[in-house]
Amino acid sequence: MRLLKDLFDNNRCWAKSMVQDDPAFFERLVGQQAPEFLWIGCSDSRVPANQIVGLPPGAVFVHRNIANVVRHDDRNCLAVLQYSIDVLKVKHILVVGHYRCGGVKAVLDGETSGLIGDWLRPIAEVEQRHRSVLDIHSNPDQRWDRLCELNVVEQTLSVARTAIVREAWVRGQELAVHGWIYGIHNGLLRDLDVTITGEEEVFSHTSRRVELLTQHFVAAR
Ligand code: CO
């Protein structure tokens, strides 16, 4: 209970295997971190950031919370955004949701009370905003998957609307915000094609994005 020996055994094996392949691996990481990517994903244990995209330590700055929500009153998330953009100069922000997300399901089940309910309020708003899109689906699992996708689209926009990201664009910093979704049933990522690379795209493309997604849902039925 106190020592968790297995995990330390695993850790020693892993560290050993890393230097077997590349003796200077850890030494190189000591000097600096220069990740090109910020990953904003769900805390779900089945969606581990680095493993899914096959990247080693040092390559991805990671922020995870329940249902990959980006709230403008969340100082934790905003500090991560600011540090990764202003200091680390990441080039890509990956907002990665996943199908069958428990946080999204809680919203669909009307679980709006307590700390979790309060945390998930932005997703409840996404559900209300896109009720007509969701109503295309009578199958509850399809409805669940659609809300997972729509949540990614909205959280991608939420990232792009932060002052931190907008100021980066204003000063000419190269930065793209991507919206992806991961299938825990097949291990595959899907690009929802809602990438935003500049402030002008935030407003002009918002409605078009939701429209495109709606068409995609209809086509995929
Ligand atoms: Co989740």
CSV table of C-alpha atoms and ligand atoms in Angstrom, one decimal:
chain,number,residue,atom,x,y,z
A,1,MET,CA,0.0,0.0,0.0
A,2,ARG,CA,2.8,2.4,0.9
A,3,LEU,CA,5.5,1.5,-1.7
A,4,LEU,CA,3.9,0.4,-5.0
A,5,LYS,CA,6.9,-1.6,-5.8
A,6,ASP,CA,5.7,-2.7,-9.2
A,7,LEU,CA,5.6,0.8,-10.5
A,8,PHE,CA,9.1,1.5,-9.4
A,9,ASP,CA,10.2,-1.8,-11.0
A,10,ASN,CA,8.5,-0.8,-14.2
A,11,ASN,CA,10.1,2.6,-14.0
A,12,ARG,CA,13.6,1.2,-13.7
A,13,CYS,CA,13.0,-1.1,-16.7
A,14,TRP,CA,11.7,1.8,-18.7
A,15,ALA,CA,14.6,4.2,-17.9
A,16,LYS,CA,17.0,1.4,-18.7
A,17,SER,CA,15.4,0.6,-22.1
A,18,MET,CA,15.4,4.3,-23.0
A,19,VAL,CA,19.2,4.6,-22.6
A,20,GLN,CA,19.8,1.3,-24.2
A,21,ASP,CA,18.3,2.7,-27.4
A,22,ASP,CA,19.8,6.1,-27.0
A,23,PRO,CA,22.5,6.6,-24.3
A,24,ALA,CA,22.2,10.4,-24.2
A,25,PHE,CA,18.4,10.5,-24.1
A,26,PHE,CA,17.9,11.8,-20.6
A,27,GLU,CA,21.0,14.1,-20.7
A,28,ARG,CA,19.6,15.9,-23.7
A,29,LEU,CA,16.3,16.5,-21.9
A,30,VAL,CA,18.0,18.0,-18.8
A,31,GLY,CA,19.1,21.1,-20.7
A,32,GLN,CA,15.7,22.2,-22.0
A,33,GLN,CA,12.3,21.3,-23.1
A,34,ALA,CA,11.3,22.4,-26.6
A,35,PRO,CA,8.0,20.7,-27.4
A,36,GLU,CA,6.2,21.6,-30.6
A,37,PHE,CA,2.8,20.5,-29.3
A,38,LEU,CA,0.4,21.4,-26.5
A,39,TRP,CA,-2.1,18.6,-25.9
A,40,ILE,CA,-5.3,19.5,-24.2
A,41,GLY,CA,-7.2,16.2,-23.6
A,42,CYS,CA,-9.5,14.3,-21.3
A,43,SER,CA,-8.1,12.8,-18.0
A,44,ASP,CA,-9.6,9.4,-19.0
A,45,SER,CA,-7.0,6.7,-18.3
A,46,ARG,CA,-7.5,5.2,-21.8
A,47,VAL,CA,-6.3,8.3,-23.6
A,48,PRO,CA,-2.6,8.8,-22.8
A,49,ALA,CA,-1.2,11.7,-24.8
A,50,ASN,CA,2.3,10.7,-25.7
A,51,GLN,CA,1.5,7.1,-26.4
A,52,ILE,CA,-1.3,7.7,-28.8
A,53,VAL,CA,0.8,9.9,-31.1
A,54,GLY,CA,4.0,7.9,-30.5
A,55,LEU,CA,6.1,10.8,-29.1
A,56,PRO,CA,8.8,10.5,-26.5
A,57,PRO,CA,9.2,12.7,-23.3
A,58,GLY,CA,10.1,16.2,-24.3
A,59,ALA,CA,7.8,16.4,-27.3
A,60,VAL,CA,4.4,17.2,-25.9
A,61,PHE,CA,3.3,19.7,-23.2
A,62,VAL,CA,0.2,18.2,-21.7
A,63,HIS,CA,-2.9,19.5,-19.9
A,64,ARG,CA,-5.7,17.1,-19.1
A,65,ASN,CA,-9.0,17.5,-17.3
A,66,ILE,CA,-12.4,15.9,-17.2
A,67,ALA,CA,-13.9,16.1,-20.8
A,68,ASN,CA,-11.2,18.4,-22.2
A,69,VAL,CA,-12.9,21.6,-21.2
A,70,VAL,CA,-11.3,25.0,-21.8
A,71,ARG,CA,-12.9,27.5,-19.5
A,72,HIS,CA,-11.7,31.1,-19.5
A,73,ASP,CA,-12.1,31.1,-15.7
A,74,ASP,CA,-9.8,28.1,-15.3
A,75,ARG,CA,-6.4,29.6,-14.1
A,76,ASN,CA,-4.8,26.2,-14.4
A,77,CYS,CA,-5.6,25.8,-18.1
A,78,LEU,CA,-4.8,29.4,-18.8
A,79,ALA,CA,-1.4,29.2,-17.1
A,80,VAL,CA,-0.7,26.1,-19.2
A,81,LEU,CA,-1.7,28.0,-22.4
A,82,GLN,CA,0.3,31.0,-21.5
A,83,TYR,CA,3.5,29.1,-20.6
A,84,SER,CA,3.4,26.8,-23.6
A,85,ILE,CA,2.7,29.7,-26.1
A,86,ASP,CA,4.7,32.6,-24.6
A,87,VAL,CA,7.7,30.6,-23.2
A,88,LEU,CA,7.9,27.2,-24.9
A,89,LYS,CA,6.6,28.6,-28.2
A,90,VAL,CA,4.6,25.5,-29.2
A,91,LYS,CA,3.4,25.6,-32.8
A,92,HIS,CA,0.3,23.4,-32.5
A,93,ILE,CA,-2.4,23.1,-29.8
A,94,LEU,CA,-4.2,19.8,-30.0
A,95,VAL,CA,-7.6,19.8,-28.4
A,96,VAL,CA,-8.3,16.0,-28.2
A,97,GLY,CA,-11.6,14.6,-27.2
A,98,HIS,CA,-12.6,11.0,-27.3
A,99,TYR,CA,-15.7,9.0,-28.1
A,100,ARG,CA,-17.6,7.5,-25.2
A,101,CYS,CA,-16.4,10.2,-22.8
A,102,GLY,CA,-17.9,9.8,-19.4
A,103,GLY,CA,-17.9,13.6,-18.8
A,104,VAL,CA,-20.0,14.1,-21.9
A,105,LYS,CA,-22.3,11.2,-20.9
A,106,ALA,CA,-22.9,12.8,-17.5
A,107,VAL,CA,-24.2,15.9,-19.3
A,108,LEU,CA,-26.5,13.8,-21.5
A,109,ASP,CA,-27.7,12.0,-18.4
A,110,GLY,CA,-28.6,15.4,-16.8
A,111,GLU,CA,-26.1,15.0,-14.0
A,112,THR,CA,-25.7,18.7,-13.3
A,113,SER,CA,-25.2,18.8,-9.6
A,114,GLY,CA,-22.1,19.2,-7.4
A,115,LEU,CA,-18.5,19.9,-8.4
A,116,ILE,CA,-18.5,17.7,-11.5
A,117,GLY,CA,-21.8,19.1,-12.7
A,118,ASP,CA,-20.4,22.6,-12.3
A,119,TRP,CA,-17.2,21.7,-14.1
A,120,LEU,CA,-19.2,20.3,-17.1
A,121,ARG,CA,-21.5,23.3,-17.4
A,122,PRO,CA,-19.8,24.4,-20.7
A,123,ILE,CA,-20.7,21.1,-22.2
A,124,ALA,CA,-24.3,21.4,-21.1
A,125,GLU,CA,-24.2,24.7,-23.0
A,126,VAL,CA,-22.8,23.0,-26.1
A,127,GLU,CA,-25.6,20.5,-25.9
A,128,GLN,CA,-28.2,23.2,-25.7
A,129,ARG,CA,-26.6,25.2,-28.6
A,130,HIS,CA,-26.5,22.2,-30.9
A,131,ARG,CA,-29.7,20.5,-29.9
A,132,SER,CA,-31.0,20.4,-33.5
A,133,VAL,CA,-27.8,18.7,-34.7
A,134,LEU,CA,-28.0,16.2,-31.8
A,135,ASP,CA,-31.7,15.5,-32.5
A,136,ILE,CA,-30.8,14.0,-35.8
A,137,HIS,CA,-29.8,11.0,-33.8
A,138,SER,CA,-32.4,8.9,-32.1
A,139,ASN,CA,-29.7,6.3,-31.2
A,140,PRO,CA,-28.4,7.3,-27.7
A,141,ASP,CA,-24.8,6.1,-28.5
A,142,GLN,CA,-24.7,8.1,-31.7
A,143,ARG,CA,-26.0,11.2,-29.9
A,144,TRP,CA,-23.2,10.6,-27.3
A,145,ASP,CA,-20.6,10.4,-30.0
A,146,ARG,CA,-21.9,13.6,-31.7
A,147,LEU,CA,-21.8,15.6,-28.5
A,148,CYS,CA,-18.2,14.4,-28.0
A,149,GLU,CA,-17.3,15.8,-31.4
A,150,LEU,CA,-19.2,19.0,-30.9
A,151,ASN,CA,-17.5,19.5,-27.6
A,152,VAL,CA,-14.1,19.3,-29.4
A,153,VAL,CA,-15.2,21.8,-31.9
A,154,GLU,CA,-16.4,24.2,-29.2
A,155,GLN,CA,-13.4,23.8,-27.0
A,156,THR,CA,-11.1,24.4,-30.0
A,157,LEU,CA,-12.9,27.7,-30.5
A,158,SER,CA,-12.6,28.4,-26.8
A,159,VAL,CA,-8.8,28.0,-27.0
A,160,ALA,CA,-8.8,30.3,-30.1
A,161,ARG,CA,-10.8,32.9,-28.2
A,162,THR,CA,-8.4,33.3,-25.3
A,163,ALA,CA,-6.5,36.6,-25.1
A,164,ILE,CA,-3.3,34.5,-24.9
A,165,VAL,CA,-3.8,32.9,-28.3
A,166,ARG,CA,-5.2,36.0,-29.9
A,167,GLU,CA,-2.2,38.1,-28.8
A,168,ALA,CA,0.2,35.4,-30.1
A,169,TRP,CA,-1.5,35.8,-33.5
A,170,VAL,CA,-1.5,39.6,-33.4
A,171,ARG,CA,2.3,39.6,-32.9
A,172,GLY,CA,2.7,37.2,-35.8
A,173,GLN,CA,3.5,34.0,-33.9
A,174,GLU,CA,2.9,30.8,-35.8
A,175,LEU,CA,0.2,28.9,-34.0
A,176,ALA,CA,-2.5,26.4,-35.1
A,177,VAL,CA,-5.3,25.1,-32.9
A,178,HIS,CA,-6.5,21.7,-34.0
A,179,GLY,CA,-9.6,19.7,-33.0
A,180,TRP,CA,-9.2,15.9,-32.9
A,181,ILE,CA,-11.1,13.0,-31.5
A,182,TYR,CA,-9.8,9.6,-30.4
A,183,GLY,CA,-11.6,6.3,-30.6
A,184,ILE,CA,-11.0,4.2,-27.5
A,185,HIS,CA,-12.5,1.3,-29.4
A,186,ASN,CA,-9.9,1.3,-32.2
A,187,GLY,CA,-7.0,3.5,-30.9
A,188,LEU,CA,-7.3,5.9,-33.9
A,189,LEU,CA,-7.3,9.6,-34.0
A,190,ARG,CA,-9.6,11.6,-36.3
A,191,ASP,CA,-9.0,15.2,-37.4
A,192,LEU,CA,-12.3,17.0,-37.2
A,193,ASP,CA,-11.0,19.5,-39.7
A,194,VAL,CA,-11.6,22.5,-37.6
A,195,THR,CA,-8.1,23.9,-37.5
A,196,ILE,CA,-7.8,27.6,-36.7
A,197,THR,CA,-4.5,29.3,-37.7
A,198,GLY,CA,-5.4,33.0,-37.2
A,199,GLU,CA,-7.9,35.4,-35.6
A,200,GLU,CA,-9.8,36.0,-38.8
A,201,GLU,CA,-10.7,32.3,-38.9
A,202,VAL,CA,-12.3,32.3,-35.5
A,203,PHE,CA,-15.3,34.3,-36.4
A,204,SER,CA,-15.7,33.7,-40.1
A,205,HIS,CA,-15.5,29.9,-39.9
A,206,THR,CA,-17.4,29.1,-36.8
A,207,SER,CA,-20.8,28.6,-38.3
A,208,ARG,CA,-19.4,26.9,-41.4
A,209,ARG,CA,-17.6,24.4,-39.2
A,210,VAL,CA,-20.7,23.3,-37.4
A,211,GLU,CA,-22.5,23.2,-40.7
A,212,LEU,CA,-19.7,20.9,-42.2
A,213,LEU,CA,-19.9,18.7,-39.1
A,214,THR,CA,-23.7,18.5,-39.4
A,215,GLN,CA,-23.4,17.4,-43.1
A,216,HIS,CA,-20.8,14.9,-42.1
A,217,PHE,CA,-23.1,13.4,-39.4
A,218,VAL,CA,-25.9,13.1,-41.9
A,219,ALA,CA,-23.6,11.5,-44.5
A,220,ALA,CA,-22.2,9.1,-41.9
A,221,ARG,CA,-25.6,7.9,-40.6
B,1,CO,CO,-13.4,11.7,-21.3
